[in-house]
Structure formats: C-alpha cells, structure tokens
Amino acid sequence: MARSIGHSAILIALCLSLLLAPLVAAIDRISVRGKNLVRPNGERFYLKGLAYQESAPTLSSEENDQSGGFPEPGTFVDPLSLPANCTRDVANFRDLGINAIRVYSVNSSLNHDECMKTFSDAGVYVILDLGLPLNGSINRASPTWDTALQTEYLKTLDAFLPYDNLLAVSVGNEVIANDATTSAAPFVKAAARDMKAYLRSKNSGVLVTYSGADAPAGANGRRKLLADYLACGTNETSIDFYGHNSYAWCGDSSLADSGYSTLASDFADYPIPMIFSEVGCVPSAGADSRPWTEINAIFSPPMTDSFSGAVAFQYFPKDPSAEGKDYGLVSFEGGDVVKRADWATLKSQFAGVNPSTAASTSRPALPACNEQGTGAFAASSQLPPTPDVAYCSCLESTAWPCVARPSARDNPAILGLLTNQACGFLGQAGSSCSAITANGSTGTYGNISFCSPVQRLDWAFSSYYQATNNNAQSCDFSGNATLKANANSSAAGSRQAAAACASQNAVGVKTPADPDEASSSSDGGGGGSSTSSQDGNGATTLPAKAGGLVTTTLLALGLLLVL
Ligand SMILES: *[C@@H]1O[C@H](CO)[C@@H](O)[C@H](O)[C@H]1NC(C)=O
Ligand SMILES: *[C@@H]1O[C@H](CO)[C@@H](O)[C@H](O)[C@H]1NC(C)=O
Ligand SMILES: *[C@@H]1O[C@H](CO)[C@@H](O)[C@H](O)[C@H]1NC(C)=O
Ligand SMILES: *[C@@H]1O[C@H](CO)[C@@H](O)[C@H](O)[C@H]1NC(C)=O
Ligand SMILES: *[C@@H]1O[C@H](CO)[C@@H](O)[C@H](O)[C@H]1NC(C)=O
Ligand SMILES: *[C@@H]1O[C@H](CO)[C@@H](O)[C@H](O)[C@H]1NC(C)=O
Ligand SMILES: *[C@@H]1O[C@H](CO)[C@@H](O)[C@H](O)[C@H]1NC(C)=O
Ligand SMILES: *[C@@H]1O[C@H](CO)[C@@H](O)[C@H](O)[C@H]1NC(C)=O
C-alpha cells in the first residue's frame, strides 16, 4: 500500500513539476555591473516602467507642516494587496509593453502573494518605496533614521523578499527637496547602508535605490552633489542605482530645451546606474495628450550612457481632492478602466525604442565621501549608527520613569511638539537634549537619537522630571506624561540602568536584527559590524533565490504526497 501510494505520488509530483516548470525559469534577477543594470546572461537591462499607486487626498497645510511641509497624501491604498485589481491591470501593462511598476507605499501586514505572482508571470518587476505617508518616512524638516522607521522598512522587506520580481527597494522619495533639506542626506544614506546589510544577511539580490527630486542644474549643483553623496564610499554605503524624478521634458521638447543634454553631461562619469524614476510632464492642468517624446530620448544616446530606462507617471487618475495636475493614463468609469488619449502614444513610444543590450565595460570607481558639512550641500560624511532596537527597548523598560501616556504615544502629530516643549524646559533647567538630537550637517548624533520618537520623548520627559528633583508636577505636560508604577525614579537609578543597557548593546554600524526578533531580546543587535570590502563597484551579481524556493516547494510537495 505504502508502495503504490509512493508510485502515484511520484507521478503526481512529476506532473506538478511539469506544470510548475515555467516557474523554475522564473523572471531574471537584475543586478548591477558598473554603470549598467544587467540580466544574468550579461545583457544590459532597461526599465520600461509605470507608477502604480492610487492617488489619495492631499494633506491640509497644517498636517503638511507636521510631515515636512510638502503637499503629500496622508493615506494610501496598497495596490499590491488587491488581486482582482492586479489581474485587471496586468492586461493593460502587457498592452502598454512595460516590464516594471513603481509602487510608493504598501502595508506589510497584508498579503501580496497573488498580485506579485500575477506581475511576475507577466514579466513585470516591482520597484518598491519603503516609506509610508505621514510619520512613515524620513521627515525632511526634522530628519532622523530611527528604530521605528527601520522596523517599518524591515517589515516591508521581509514581506516582499520571497518574491522573485522585487527588483529594488527605495529608501526615500524626494526627501532632499531644496538647499535647506540637504542635511537629511546622511539619514537617507544610513538607511540605504542598513537595508543593504540586511539584504546581504538574507542572501538577497534585491537592489537599493533612492529617488531624487529634480533641481535646476544651477541650483548650487545640488542635484549632482546629492547623487555623488549617495554613491560615495564603498559597496556597503553606496546605493545600487540612482533614481531621478524629472518633469523637465514638456511637450515635444528637445535634449537642449529640456536640459537633458546638461543632465547627460553632468552624469557622464556617474559610477552606478541611473533611471528616470518619474517622467511625464503635464504642461497645463487638463492636458490629456502628452507626446511622450522623452521616451525616445531616454532610450537613445547620450542618455543611455548613464540612464537605464524610465518610469512613466502614472497609471491611476488624480484623486478629486488631491492637489496638482492629473497625470493619470487611465480613468475609471463605473469600475471599468478607460485608457486616456496619451495611452496609445506612450505605448507606441515604448514599442519604438531599441537600445543596445551590450553592457558597458566601464567600471568607474565610487567617489570618495568628501566632507560636505557646509555650503550648498550641508551633509556630513559622518553617518549615524545603525538604529538599535534592543538597546532602545532596554532603556525604555528600565531607565525612564516619566513616560508619555497612550493618548500621546498614539498621536504621532504631537510627539514633536511635546519633545520640543520638554527640551525647552530642560534647557531652562540647565540641561539639554543633545542625547536625542541628530544633526546631519555637523555629523553629530546624540547617543540615543536613533531611538523612536516616543522613546526620545520618554527620555526628555524623564530628564526634565529628574532635573526638577523628581517634582511630580514636572511629569505632567498637560496630561500627556505620567509616572511609571514601580520605577526607580532617581537620576542615579536611571544612570545605572542606562549603563547596563549600554554594556549589553554595542552601538555602531551593524546588520539590523530581524524585526520579529529585535524587540523581544535584549541583545538582538544582529551581530557585530558588517565586514567591509573596499571595492571598485564591479559586478554585484547575487544568488537568485527564486529557483531555490521553487525547488524547495516541489520537494516539500513530493514529500507530503509520499507520506
Ligand atoms: C480595487 O479593488 C477593490 C475591490 O477589490 C475596489 O473596491 C476598488 O475600487 C479597486 N480600486 C481601483 C482603483 O480600481
Ligand atoms: C495595515 O493593514 C492592517 C489590517 O487591515 C490595518 O490594521 C493597519 O492599520 C494597516 N496599516 C497601515 C499603515 O495602513
Ligand atoms: C507612526 O505612528 C503610529 C501611530 O502612533 C505608530 O504606531 C508607528 O509606529 C509610527 N511609525 C513610525 C515609523 O514612527
Ligand atoms: C546643526 O548644527 C549647525 C551648526 O551648529 C546648526 O547651524 C544647525 O541649525 C543644526 N541643525 C539642526 C537640525 O539642529
Ligand atoms: C497634550 O499635548 C497636546 C499638544 O501640546 C495638547 O494639545 C493637549 O492638550 C495635551 N494634553 C492631552 C491630555 O492631550
Ligand atoms: C534606585 O537606584 C539607585 C541606584 O542604583 C539606588 O541607589 C537607589 O537606592 C534606588 N532607589 C530605590 C527606591 O530603589
Ligand atoms: C550618552 O552620552 C552622555 C554623555 O554625552 C552620557 O552621560 C550618557 O550616559 C550616555 N547615555 C547613554 C544611554 O549611554
Ligand atoms: C557588493 O556587495 C554585494 C552584496 O551586497 C556583493 O554580492 C558584491 O560582490 C559586492 N561587490 C563587490 C565588487 O565587492
């Protein structure tokens, strides 16, 4: 009996493996070689992409101030969690002839299996931004790279690492928006460094990128300084490719009129690949007939010397209450997708390009990280350490007696206000908030400035309380703060607890701990500093995981059946 079951099981397993055979020849892993993106066979890869995220209402101006002062949506719909929509839209992606979508925000706790498989089967890669609206991305007005953001980013990575068509993740979109926000750059670079270390620890070949806002070439050269800064250093600290958001080519423009010529010459020697991570200028509101002639320019020399394709902005129409112009290539009528006038134009532009698949042999060295603390690009080359979840949790549970009440903890919009208030009082009491303050232009990072916004507030509340000799009225803040029961509230007790936490957790640059393990163990720092290998940015081909996963699945299926 066992034997006959065994035979049919093997037959079934064989049939299954034949059925699943196309999966084994899964979508190619794309890697970086010098200035190019390449397929495993060495052919150069170009991105024909489309931005794919439903538009959401723009924040009020007051909310904008809280989130960095830039008109942005406060909510999002996770487009990779809606299988029926993905199945509907993939047919359109095939029609348009694209091979990638860019998605700006997803919810890591939802299931993405069906959408990701639907897109993978259609040869569509995903470039995924790790940020979320509101407090879920690096705040350009008050930047940090902290435990809360890192945990959110890692949860998203963990949710998407199983998918073979995840091409890249982005650690930020237009975080640096003008000269005043260049001091956010060290936090963006630290985020890329830590995501790369985590991916390396998982043997993942997923690439790490950043999407920069365009800036007039004359804007103190910021565009180039930022791109160089994010590429500088070693393989460990450099992003894998740079994304450039540009709406400079409007109407039927030209290389000269759009400034593309300057872009091409500025970046001729840029050492890593670049893409246009958004294009598609709408010259005036209501215009619905973009000529998309930038596509031909982007897929031809001289642009192809540095750029490896473009993401057209965007599939979905503008939400009626969102600010700005409507970039949608489709509209919806009673649930049906209606292709707008410029859909066919973009389709024929994409179909008309035929760039050379010969990869460049050029392997420029990564630039050195020059000190940029002053002047037009005020970003230090000194990066903050890796946010250490275990260290901050230890401090939170043992060292801080006066803490924020749930009403404040759950209200990200007032955390900054309350922290500033506590820091003001602390200053009057002759102390300061330097321990929780991070300054990206001077490269000085307070030793607990990478703890979460709530933890930094708890530290400030507790420090003020102790600076006033444990006056109970100091732990109130209009009802936002409260004393912890059973805490040793003396300053000496806090110092001793903090020293114990510090001795258990070595702060530095290291591989972030797995987000599911990090908060439960006190020493889950994820091991020592990452091994440093100075390199000339040569091939970054990494082992593809897809084949292995499928093989494991087949083996497991076979085993199940045999048993
Ligand atoms: C996506 O699908 C849901 C139902 O699954 C639907 O309610 C929603 O309108 C769809 N969104 C878009 C933009 O098509
Ligand atoms: C993610 O989805 C869960 C389950 O629907 C929901 O509770 C949570 O609020 C969502 N998170 C975000 C950031 O949207
Ligand atoms: C944003 O705020 C929510 C609600 O308080 C919180 O659960 C979440 O951890 C915060 N995210 C970050 C990255 O700070
Ligand atoms: C960082 O330090 C510089 C120099 O002391 C100062 O001008 C700047 O305001 C500081 N930035 C922040 C965000 O504290
Ligand atoms: C908490 O702080 C906020 C912001 O300063 C304030 O508006 C509020 O009244 C305070 N108290 C409570 C109980 O929320
Ligand atoms: C609090 O901790 C300090 C330092 O260890 C100790 O001297 C003090 O006795 C403790 N106080 C209480 C009430 O346990
Ligand atoms: C942080 O550094 C200050 C000195 O700048 C020191 O007094 C304090 O104990 C340190 N805090 C922790 C938690 O290590
Ligand atoms: C760069 O790092 C990746 C891992 O992230 C590694 O596979 C690759 O070999 C490295 N490249 C060089 C030239 O060392």
Short mmCIF file of N, CA and C and ligand atoms in Angstrom, two decimals, residues 414 417-418 421 477-480, ligand 5:
data_model
loop_
_atom_site.label_atom_id
_atom_site.label_comp_id
_atom_site.label_asym_id
_atom_site.label_seq_id
_atom_site.Cartn_x
_atom_site.Cartn_y
_atom_site.Cartn_z
N ILE A 414 1.71 64.97 17.60
CA ILE A 414 2.09 65.85 18.72
C ILE A 414 3.41 65.42 19.39
N LEU A 417 6.00 68.19 18.99
CA LEU A 417 5.66 69.37 19.80
C LEU A 417 6.03 69.14 21.26
N LEU A 418 5.62 67.98 21.79
CA LEU A 418 5.88 67.69 23.19
C LEU A 418 7.38 67.56 23.47
N GLN A 421 8.84 70.95 23.62
CA GLN A 421 8.43 71.59 24.86
C GLN A 421 9.32 71.09 26.02
N PHE A 477 2.85 67.56 31.73
CA PHE A 477 2.73 68.08 30.36
C PHE A 477 1.28 68.07 29.89
N SER A 478 0.46 68.81 30.64
CA SER A 478 -0.98 68.93 30.35
C SER A 478 -1.64 67.57 30.20
N GLY A 479 -1.23 66.66 31.02
CA GLY A 479 -1.88 65.35 30.99
C GLY A 479 -1.29 64.39 29.97
N ASN A 480 -0.18 64.75 29.33
CA ASN A 480 0.44 63.87 28.33
C ASN A 480 1.50 62.94 28.92
C1 LIG B 5 -1.10 67.02 25.17
O1 LIG B 5 -0.31 67.87 24.34
C2 LIG B 5 -1.03 68.50 23.30
C3 LIG B 5 -0.03 69.24 22.44
O2 LIG B 5 0.72 70.13 23.19
C4 LIG B 5 -2.13 69.37 23.88
O3 LIG B 5 -2.87 69.92 22.83
C5 LIG B 5 -3.02 68.54 24.77
O4 LIG B 5 -3.98 69.36 25.41
C6 LIG B 5 -2.19 67.85 25.85
N1 LIG B 5 -2.99 67.05 26.75
C7 LIG B 5 -3.67 65.95 26.43
C8 LIG B 5 -4.36 65.26 27.55
O5 LIG B 5 -3.73 65.54 25.29
#
